[in-house]
Coordinates of C-alpha atoms and ligand atoms in Angstrom, one line a residue:
M1 CA 27.4 13.9 0.6
N2 CA 31.2 12.9 3.3
K3 CA 33.4 11.0 2.0
I4 CA 36.6 9.3 2.3
H5 CA 40.1 10.7 1.4
F6 CA 42.7 8.6 0.4
V7 CA 46.1 10.5 1.0
G8 CA 49.5 9.8 -0.6
A9 CA 52.1 9.8 2.1
G10 CA 54.8 10.5 0.4
P11 CA 57.8 8.3 1.0
G12 CA 58.5 8.9 3.8
D13 CA 60.2 12.2 5.3
K14 CA 57.6 14.2 7.3
E15 CA 57.6 16.9 4.4
L16 CA 57.1 15.2 1.9
I17 CA 53.6 14.8 1.3
T18 CA 51.7 17.0 -0.2
L19 CA 50.5 20.0 1.1
K20 CA 46.5 19.5 0.2
G21 CA 47.1 16.2 1.9
Y22 CA 48.8 17.8 4.5
K23 CA 45.1 19.6 4.9
H24 CA 43.0 16.7 5.1
L25 CA 45.3 15.6 7.9
S26 CA 45.0 18.1 9.5
E27 CA 41.4 18.5 10.2
A28 CA 40.7 14.0 9.5
D29 CA 38.4 12.8 12.7
I30 CA 39.8 9.4 12.1
V31 CA 43.1 8.6 10.6
I32 CA 43.4 5.2 8.9
Y33 CA 47.7 5.0 8.1
A34 CA 49.7 2.5 7.4
G35 CA 52.1 1.4 10.4
S36 CA 53.8 0.0 8.6
L37 CA 55.2 2.0 6.5
V38 CA 53.8 5.4 6.5
N39 CA 56.6 7.8 8.9
P40 CA 54.3 8.2 12.5
E41 CA 55.7 11.3 12.6
L42 CA 52.9 11.9 9.5
L43 CA 50.8 11.5 12.4
E44 CA 51.7 15.1 14.3
Y45 CA 49.6 16.7 11.6
C46 CA 46.7 15.6 13.7
K47 CA 44.3 17.5 15.5
E48 CA 43.8 16.9 19.6
G49 CA 41.6 13.4 19.5
C50 CA 41.7 12.5 16.1
E51 CA 41.3 8.6 16.1
I52 CA 44.2 6.8 14.3
H53 CA 44.1 3.3 12.9
D54 CA 46.6 1.7 11.9
S55 CA 45.3 -0.3 9.0
A56 CA 49.1 -2.8 9.9
F57 CA 46.3 -4.5 12.8
M58 CA 43.4 -4.8 10.2
D59 CA 41.5 -6.9 7.3
L60 CA 40.2 -5.8 4.8
D61 CA 36.4 -5.5 6.4
Q62 CA 38.0 -4.1 9.6
I63 CA 39.2 -0.7 7.8
I64 CA 35.5 -0.7 5.7
N65 CA 34.6 -0.9 9.2
V66 CA 35.7 2.2 10.3
M67 CA 34.9 4.2 6.7
E68 CA 31.6 3.6 6.8
R69 CA 31.2 4.9 10.9
G70 CA 33.3 7.6 9.8
I71 CA 30.6 8.6 7.1
K72 CA 27.4 8.0 8.9
E73 CA 28.9 10.0 12.6
N74 CA 29.8 12.6 9.7
K75 CA 33.2 12.9 10.3
K76 CA 35.6 13.3 8.3
V77 CA 37.6 9.9 7.6
V78 CA 41.9 10.1 5.7
R79 CA 42.8 6.9 4.8
L80 CA 46.8 7.6 4.9
Q81 CA 49.2 5.5 2.3
T82 CA 52.7 5.2 2.3
G83 CA 54.0 6.9 -0.7
D84 CA 51.6 6.8 -3.8
F85 CA 48.6 4.7 -2.9
S86 CA 48.2 3.6 -7.5
I87 CA 52.1 2.2 -6.5
Y88 CA 51.0 -1.0 -5.0
G89 CA 48.5 1.1 -2.7
S90 CA 45.8 -2.0 -2.3
I91 CA 43.3 0.8 -3.1
R92 CA 41.4 -0.9 -5.7
E93 CA 39.8 -3.2 -3.5
Q94 CA 39.1 -0.2 -0.8
V95 CA 37.2 1.5 -3.7
E96 CA 35.0 -1.5 -4.6
E97 CA 33.7 -2.1 -1.4
L98 CA 32.7 1.8 -1.4
H99 CA 31.6 1.8 -4.6
K100 CA 28.9 -0.9 -2.5
L101 CA 27.7 1.1 0.4
E102 CA 27.6 4.3 -2.3
I103 CA 30.2 5.5 0.1
G104 CA 31.8 8.7 -2.6
Y105 CA 35.7 9.2 -2.2
D106 CA 38.8 11.4 -3.3
C107 CA 42.5 10.9 -4.3
T108 CA 45.4 13.2 -3.0
P109 CA 48.0 12.2 -4.5
G110 CA 51.7 11.4 -2.8
V111 CA 55.4 11.0 -3.7
S112 CA 55.7 7.3 -4.2
S113 CA 58.8 5.8 -2.7
F114 CA 60.6 4.8 -5.9
L115 CA 61.0 9.1 -6.6
G116 CA 62.4 9.2 -2.4
A117 CA 64.8 6.7 -4.3
A118 CA 65.6 9.2 -7.8
S119 CA 66.0 12.0 -5.6
A120 CA 67.7 10.3 -2.2
L121 CA 70.4 9.1 -5.3
G122 CA 69.8 12.7 -7.0
V123 CA 69.6 10.6 -10.0
E124 CA 67.9 10.3 -13.7
Y125 CA 65.9 7.3 -15.0
T126 CA 65.3 8.7 -18.1
V127 CA 69.5 10.0 -19.4
P128 CA 69.5 10.3 -23.2
E129 CA 70.0 7.7 -25.1
V130 CA 70.7 5.8 -22.3
S131 CA 67.2 5.0 -20.8
Q132 CA 63.9 6.3 -22.1
S133 CA 61.9 4.2 -20.3
V134 CA 61.4 3.0 -16.4
V135 CA 59.7 -0.3 -15.0
I136 CA 58.1 -0.9 -12.0
T137 CA 57.4 -3.6 -11.0
R138 CA 58.8 -6.7 -7.8
A139 CA 59.6 -9.8 -8.2
E140 CA 57.2 -13.2 -7.3
G141 CA 57.6 -13.6 -4.4
R142 CA 53.9 -15.7 -1.8
T143 CA 52.6 -12.9 -4.5
P144 CA 52.1 -13.9 -7.6
V145 CA 53.4 -11.9 -10.5
P146 CA 51.5 -12.8 -13.9
P147 CA 54.2 -14.6 -16.2
K148 CA 54.5 -12.5 -18.4
E149 CA 55.9 -10.1 -16.4
S150 CA 58.2 -12.6 -14.6
L151 CA 62.4 -10.0 -14.1
Q152 CA 63.2 -12.1 -16.8
S153 CA 61.2 -11.1 -19.3
F154 CA 61.9 -7.0 -18.9
A155 CA 65.3 -7.3 -18.1
Q156 CA 65.9 -8.0 -21.9
H157 CA 65.2 -4.3 -22.1
Q158 CA 67.8 -3.6 -19.6
T159 CA 65.8 -0.3 -19.5
S160 CA 65.6 1.5 -16.1
M161 CA 64.0 -1.2 -13.4
V162 CA 62.6 -0.3 -9.9
I163 CA 61.8 -3.5 -8.1
F164 CA 59.9 -2.9 -4.7
L165 CA 58.8 -5.6 -2.4
S166 CA 61.4 -7.8 -4.0
V167 CA 64.8 -7.2 -0.8
Q168 CA 64.8 -9.9 1.1
M169 CA 64.9 -11.9 -2.2
I170 CA 68.2 -10.3 -3.7
G171 CA 69.8 -13.1 -5.0
E172 CA 66.9 -14.6 -6.7
V173 CA 66.4 -11.2 -8.0
V174 CA 69.8 -10.2 -9.4
A175 CA 69.9 -13.9 -11.1
Q176 CA 67.0 -13.6 -12.5
L177 CA 68.2 -10.1 -14.1
I178 CA 71.0 -11.5 -15.0
E179 CA 69.5 -14.5 -16.9
G180 CA 67.3 -12.1 -18.2
G181 CA 70.3 -10.3 -20.6
Y182 CA 71.6 -7.2 -18.2
P183 CA 75.1 -7.8 -18.0
E184 CA 77.2 -8.9 -14.5
D185 CA 78.9 -6.4 -14.6
T186 CA 75.5 -3.7 -14.7
D187 CA 74.8 -0.9 -11.6
I188 CA 72.5 -1.7 -9.0
A189 CA 71.8 0.3 -6.2
V190 CA 69.8 -0.5 -3.1
V191 CA 68.3 1.9 -0.4
Y192 CA 66.9 1.0 1.9
K193 CA 64.2 3.8 3.8
A194 CA 64.2 7.0 1.1
T195 CA 63.9 10.1 2.8
W196 CA 63.9 8.9 6.0
K197 CA 66.3 9.8 8.8
D198 CA 67.5 6.2 8.8
E199 CA 67.5 6.2 4.5
K200 CA 70.6 3.3 4.2
I201 CA 71.8 3.8 -0.1
I202 CA 74.7 0.0 -0.9
K203 CA 76.1 0.4 -4.6
G204 CA 77.2 -2.2 -6.6
K205 CA 77.5 -4.0 -10.1
L206 CA 74.7 -7.2 -10.5
N207 CA 77.9 -9.7 -9.8
D208 CA 78.3 -8.1 -6.0
I209 CA 75.5 -6.4 -4.4
E210 CA 73.7 -9.0 -2.7
S211 CA 76.6 -9.7 -0.3
K212 CA 76.4 -5.5 0.1
V213 CA 72.9 -6.2 1.4
K214 CA 73.6 -9.0 3.9
E215 CA 76.4 -7.1 5.6
N216 CA 74.4 -4.5 5.8
G217 CA 71.3 -6.3 7.2
I218 CA 68.4 -4.8 4.8
N219 CA 66.2 -7.6 4.5
K220 CA 63.3 -4.5 4.4
T221 CA 61.9 -1.3 3.3
A222 CA 63.9 -1.1 0.5
L223 CA 63.5 -0.6 -3.4
I224 CA 66.3 -2.6 -5.8
M225 CA 67.3 0.4 -8.7
V226 CA 68.9 -1.1 -11.3
G227 CA 70.4 -0.3 -15.4
K228 CA 72.8 2.4 -17.1
F229 CA 71.0 5.7 -15.4
L230 CA 73.1 5.0 -12.5
G231 CA 76.8 3.8 -14.4
S232 CA 78.7 6.7 -16.0
E233 CA 77.6 7.6 -19.5
Y234 CA 74.9 10.1 -20.4
N235 CA 74.9 12.4 -23.3
N236 CA 73.4 15.9 -22.8
S237 CA 69.3 16.7 -23.8
K238 CA 68.5 18.0 -27.1
L239 CA 65.8 19.8 -24.8
Y240 CA 69.2 22.1 -24.0
D241 CA 71.6 22.2 -27.0
K242 CA 71.7 25.6 -28.2
D243 CA 71.4 24.3 -31.6
F244 CA 68.2 22.7 -31.1
T245 CA 65.5 24.7 -31.9
H246 CA 62.1 24.5 -30.4
E247 CA 58.6 26.4 -30.0
Y248 CA 59.6 27.9 -26.6
R249 CA 63.6 29.1 -28.0
P250 CA 63.3 29.6 -31.6
Ligands
LIG301 N1 52.5 2.4 -2.6 C1 54.3 3.0 -2.1 C2 54.6 1.4 -2.2 C3 54.2 0.4 -1.1 S1 54.3 -1.5 -1.6 C4 55.0 3.6 -2.6 O1 54.3 4.0 -3.7 O2 56.4 4.1 -3.1 C5 55.6 -1.8 0.0 C6 57.4 -1.6 -0.3 O3 57.2 -0.4 -1.1 C7 58.5 -1.3 0.0 O4 58.5 -3.5 0.6 C8 59.7 -1.4 -0.2 O5 59.8 -1.6 -1.0 C9 58.6 0.4 -0.8 N2 58.9 1.8 -0.1 C10 57.3 2.4 0.8 N3 58.4 3.5 1.6 C11 60.0 3.1 1.2 C12 60.9 4.0 0.9 N4 61.0 5.3 1.8 N5 61.9 3.9 0.8 C13 62.6 2.5 -0.3 N6 61.1 1.6 -0.4 C14 60.6 2.5 -0.2

């Protein structure tokens, strides 16, 4: 039976969709895309006459109704989501509704913005011996965050952290990170619209980033990246160490 195709659009640059995602998009009869964050240039890949809906103006019922109608009419329906749908993608609630309607779906991953932002900076989140973990999280705003996942609690680890959906509260975010354990001179970066043509990168320390972000008027579509991985300390990996032997290099 015909299925809904969830496709990750990537972080912005229209060439950062996967080949498989591109194929689905170019064959679609109906596309529901997240207009608030998906680069509209991606819609240039759609065929003539493709019916396009911007989910920014829709509620869950309306989205599901469009999907259901498409399936009934035997159309190819693509749900184009920003970055990858597994990160703050609200995919769960959509697929639960599809289950109820016995509509199948498949998923084509996308490049999440936290990867686009690392590329923009040319950095590695997992610098050997400096940080071997990445925390992906958000500050609590109108959307609640489980108490055990507060920024303060993650800050205790002082590992690499990427904070989504929170730049509008940069002052509170910084205060919570310092309260949790990051030293005030920890490196931090804010990447606005990573991989878009109007991308902006702001670098600083925990104690000066707030004013820099405000001076630049950044209050949405940005990631906050914090941790020693942004600093000057690094170590070489064992993998390429000439004295380190392994399966492929005895
Ligand atoms: N599923 C998306 C995230 C959706 S939540 C992904 O995988 O990237 C929306 C938040 O993602 C924004 O508020 C912002 O924090 C971040 N975001 C999305 N695209 C971005 C981009 N190109 N540059 C910086 N941040 C981005």
